[in-house]
Amino acid sequence: MLPADLLAHERARVKTRLEDEGELTSTSTIRKGERSISTSSWQSRWDRAAAGPDAVGRRWTHRLLPDIARWIAKPAMSLTYRMTQALSAHGCFRSYLLRFKRAVDSYCVYCMNPEDTAEHTLFACPRWEDERAVLTRILRRPPEPGDVQELLCGPRADELPDDLTARSRIVEQAKTNRREFMAMVEKIMCSKEDDEREEQFYD
């Protein structure tokens, strides 16, 4: 959702323009233009927030989803609890848990990588190769953080071909890619949470 302050400013601008008797632009065009201004402001804010010294989680999310307009225009989707953890790097990642003294170190318990981060868990740890296998076959290479925006948002409308058959095939493939990425995240995060609970039980 557009941040509340940007939305309020946008509505005020729209109201002012609609009340201007000299305004010749249609209402829908005015709204679209003002939304574009709001989205640009939000993008600038998003870029600045990710550059801050205390922006660990925001930097990761910005890396996955750098383009606000692309995210807004994506097909409707439900963000699950586990997908939110993966996109924010807030979850059962030992590097994150260590910051809150809920882990004794940041090492990955599966491969002993010194930093068990969201990136390591989802894209690098050998423990989860099977969970990444379907997406690896689809992409013809292992998935990477830079693929996430494309996988979740699909192709841009202006990138689709005019040919309806080709367009339909690309859209269907994008749906498959998104579904498989979301399934991968759910499987990895669910298994990791189960392992963490089991470890805590035996501790």
Short mmCIF file of C-alpha atoms in Angstrom, two decimals:
data_model
loop_
_atom_site.label_atom_id
_atom_site.label_comp_id
_atom_site.label_asym_id
_atom_site.label_seq_id
_atom_site.Cartn_x
_atom_site.Cartn_y
_atom_site.Cartn_z
CA MET A 1 0.00 0.00 0.00
CA LEU A 2 1.06 3.55 -0.68
CA PRO A 3 2.30 5.16 2.58
CA ALA A 4 -0.48 7.16 4.26
CA ASP A 5 1.25 10.55 4.02
CA LEU A 6 1.96 10.15 0.30
CA LEU A 7 -1.64 9.05 -0.28
CA ALA A 8 -2.97 12.09 1.62
CA HIS A 9 -0.81 14.47 -0.45
CA GLU A 10 -1.90 12.71 -3.63
CA ARG A 11 -5.59 13.08 -2.77
CA ALA A 12 -5.09 16.76 -1.97
CA ARG A 13 -3.40 17.34 -5.32
CA VAL A 14 -6.16 15.49 -7.17
CA LYS A 15 -8.85 17.50 -5.33
CA THR A 16 -7.13 20.79 -6.14
CA ARG A 17 -6.86 19.91 -9.81
CA LEU A 18 -10.47 18.71 -10.02
CA GLU A 19 -11.69 21.96 -8.43
CA ASP A 20 -9.66 24.02 -10.91
CA GLU A 21 -12.19 25.21 -13.51
CA GLY A 22 -9.43 25.66 -16.06
CA GLU A 23 -8.33 22.01 -15.80
CA LEU A 24 -9.06 20.26 -19.09
CA THR A 25 -7.59 16.84 -18.25
CA SER A 26 -9.96 13.93 -17.55
CA THR A 27 -10.36 12.73 -13.96
CA SER A 28 -8.82 9.33 -14.69
CA THR A 29 -5.78 10.94 -16.34
CA ILE A 30 -5.34 13.31 -13.38
CA ARG A 31 -5.51 10.41 -10.91
CA LYS A 32 -3.07 8.36 -12.95
CA GLY A 33 -0.59 11.24 -13.21
CA GLU A 34 -0.76 12.03 -9.50
CA ARG A 35 -0.31 8.34 -8.63
CA SER A 36 2.82 8.31 -10.77
CA ILE A 37 4.20 11.26 -8.75
CA SER A 38 3.37 9.45 -5.48
CA THR A 39 5.02 6.26 -6.68
CA SER A 40 8.19 8.18 -7.64
CA SER A 41 8.27 9.75 -4.17
CA TRP A 42 7.82 6.33 -2.58
CA GLN A 43 10.65 4.93 -4.75
CA SER A 44 13.00 7.70 -3.58
CA ARG A 45 12.04 7.02 0.03
CA TRP A 46 12.54 3.26 -0.49
CA ASP A 47 16.00 3.79 -2.00
CA ARG A 48 17.05 6.09 0.86
CA ALA A 49 15.70 3.74 3.55
CA ALA A 50 17.71 0.83 2.16
CA ALA A 51 20.92 2.87 2.29
CA GLY A 52 20.71 3.71 6.00
CA PRO A 53 23.30 2.35 8.46
CA ASP A 54 20.69 0.39 10.46
CA ALA A 55 18.80 -0.92 7.43
CA VAL A 56 19.89 -4.58 7.45
CA GLY A 57 16.47 -6.07 6.67
CA ARG A 58 15.47 -3.22 4.36
CA ARG A 59 18.66 -3.64 2.32
CA TRP A 60 17.78 -7.31 1.72
CA THR A 61 14.17 -6.52 0.79
CA HIS A 62 15.33 -3.67 -1.47
CA ARG A 63 17.77 -6.03 -3.16
CA LEU A 64 14.94 -8.49 -3.87
CA LEU A 65 12.30 -5.88 -4.78
CA PRO A 66 14.07 -2.71 -5.94
CA ASP A 67 11.28 -1.36 -8.16
CA ILE A 68 8.21 -0.12 -6.26
CA ALA A 69 6.14 0.46 -9.43
CA ARG A 70 6.82 -3.11 -10.55
CA TRP A 71 5.73 -4.46 -7.16
CA ILE A 72 2.51 -2.39 -7.20
CA ALA A 73 1.63 -3.57 -10.72
CA LYS A 74 2.15 -7.27 -9.99
CA PRO A 75 -0.80 -9.70 -10.16
CA ALA A 76 -2.66 -10.08 -6.86
CA MET A 77 -0.94 -12.39 -4.39
CA SER A 78 -1.18 -13.30 -0.73
CA LEU A 79 1.99 -12.82 1.26
CA THR A 80 2.18 -15.74 3.66
CA TYR A 81 3.92 -15.60 7.04
CA ARG A 82 6.89 -17.55 5.68
CA MET A 83 7.15 -15.53 2.46
CA THR A 84 7.18 -12.35 4.55
CA GLN A 85 10.04 -13.79 6.62
CA ALA A 86 11.98 -14.63 3.47
CA LEU A 87 11.46 -11.17 1.94
CA SER A 88 12.30 -9.29 5.14
CA ALA A 89 15.12 -11.57 6.43
CA HIS A 90 13.28 -11.65 9.76
CA GLY A 91 12.80 -15.26 10.77
CA CYS A 92 14.58 -18.45 11.68
CA PHE A 93 17.93 -17.29 10.28
CA ARG A 94 20.65 -17.56 12.91
CA SER A 95 22.26 -14.26 11.88
CA TYR A 96 18.94 -12.58 12.61
CA LEU A 97 18.28 -14.55 15.82
CA LEU A 98 21.76 -13.72 17.14
CA ARG A 99 20.89 -10.00 17.09
CA PHE A 100 18.18 -10.73 19.67
CA LYS A 101 20.26 -13.24 21.67
CA ARG A 102 18.04 -16.10 20.54
CA ALA A 103 21.03 -17.94 19.04
CA VAL A 104 24.54 -18.44 20.40
CA ASP A 105 26.20 -17.78 17.04
CA SER A 106 25.36 -17.03 13.41
CA TYR A 107 26.58 -20.32 11.92
CA CYS A 108 24.35 -22.41 9.65
CA VAL A 109 23.58 -25.65 11.50
CA TYR A 110 23.49 -27.60 8.23
CA CYS A 111 26.70 -26.61 6.44
CA MET A 112 28.54 -24.48 9.04
CA ASN A 113 28.62 -21.42 6.81
CA PRO A 114 29.55 -18.58 9.21
CA GLU A 115 26.48 -16.49 8.27
CA ASP A 116 23.08 -18.17 8.22
CA THR A 117 21.16 -15.37 6.50
CA ALA A 118 18.02 -15.38 4.37
CA GLU A 119 20.23 -15.34 1.27
CA HIS A 120 22.28 -18.30 2.46
CA THR A 121 19.21 -20.32 3.46
CA LEU A 122 17.13 -19.70 0.36
CA PHE A 123 19.78 -19.60 -2.34
CA ALA A 124 23.05 -21.20 -1.21
CA CYS A 125 22.83 -23.77 1.59
CA PRO A 126 23.34 -27.28 0.15
CA ARG A 127 20.78 -28.64 2.65
CA TRP A 128 17.97 -27.15 0.54
CA GLU A 129 19.10 -28.21 -2.96
CA ASP A 130 16.14 -30.58 -3.36
CA GLU A 131 13.71 -27.80 -2.47
CA ARG A 132 15.34 -25.59 -5.13
CA ALA A 133 15.40 -28.35 -7.76
CA VAL A 134 12.16 -27.56 -9.61
CA LEU A 135 12.97 -23.86 -9.91
CA THR A 136 16.52 -24.76 -10.96
CA ARG A 137 15.09 -26.87 -13.79
CA ILE A 138 12.73 -24.07 -14.87
CA LEU A 139 15.45 -21.39 -14.86
CA ARG A 140 18.13 -23.83 -16.13
CA ARG A 141 20.36 -22.63 -13.31
CA PRO A 142 20.02 -22.24 -9.53
CA PRO A 143 17.76 -19.34 -8.48
CA GLU A 144 19.42 -16.16 -7.23
CA PRO A 145 18.24 -13.13 -5.20
CA GLY A 146 18.15 -11.06 -8.39
CA ASP A 147 15.44 -13.37 -9.79
CA VAL A 148 12.91 -12.67 -7.04
CA GLN A 149 11.27 -9.56 -8.49
CA GLU A 150 10.83 -11.24 -11.87
CA LEU A 151 9.49 -14.41 -10.24
CA LEU A 152 6.96 -12.64 -8.02
CA CYS A 153 5.94 -9.79 -10.32
CA GLY A 154 6.07 -11.53 -13.69
CA PRO A 155 6.81 -9.80 -16.98
CA ARG A 156 6.08 -6.12 -17.48
CA ALA A 157 3.03 -5.44 -19.66
CA ASP A 158 5.16 -3.44 -22.11
CA GLU A 159 7.56 -6.39 -22.47
CA LEU A 160 4.86 -8.82 -23.64
CA PRO A 161 4.65 -9.55 -27.38
CA ASP A 162 1.63 -8.49 -29.43
CA ASP A 163 1.05 -12.07 -30.58
CA LEU A 164 -1.73 -13.40 -28.29
CA THR A 165 -0.49 -17.00 -28.31
CA ALA A 166 3.05 -16.01 -27.33
CA ARG A 167 1.68 -13.58 -24.75
CA SER A 168 -0.52 -16.27 -23.20
CA ARG A 169 2.39 -18.73 -23.06
CA ILE A 170 4.64 -16.18 -21.31
CA VAL A 171 1.93 -15.25 -18.78
CA GLU A 172 1.26 -18.93 -17.97
CA GLN A 173 4.97 -19.60 -17.53
CA ALA A 174 5.23 -16.58 -15.22
CA LYS A 175 2.40 -18.02 -13.09
CA THR A 176 4.23 -21.35 -12.89
CA ASN A 177 7.49 -19.62 -11.95
CA ARG A 178 5.80 -17.65 -9.18
CA ARG A 179 4.00 -20.71 -7.84
CA GLU A 180 7.21 -22.75 -7.75
CA PHE A 181 9.19 -19.98 -6.07
CA MET A 182 6.53 -19.58 -3.40
CA ALA A 183 6.40 -23.36 -2.89
CA MET A 184 10.20 -23.45 -2.56
CA VAL A 185 10.15 -20.74 0.10
CA GLU A 186 7.33 -22.43 2.04
CA LYS A 187 9.07 -25.82 2.03
CA ILE A 188 12.45 -24.45 3.11
CA MET A 189 11.08 -22.18 5.82
CA CYS A 190 8.64 -24.78 7.16
CA SER A 191 11.34 -27.47 7.40
CA LYS A 192 13.78 -25.05 8.97
CA GLU A 193 11.24 -23.98 11.59
CA ASP A 194 10.50 -27.64 12.40
CA ASP A 195 14.23 -28.34 12.81
CA GLU A 196 14.64 -25.29 15.05
CA ARG A 197 11.74 -26.38 17.27
CA GLU A 198 13.20 -29.87 17.53
CA GLU A 199 16.62 -28.45 18.45
CA GLN A 200 15.06 -26.28 21.17
CA PHE A 201 13.13 -29.28 22.52
CA TYR A 202 16.33 -31.30 22.98
CA ASP A 203 18.18 -28.34 24.47
#
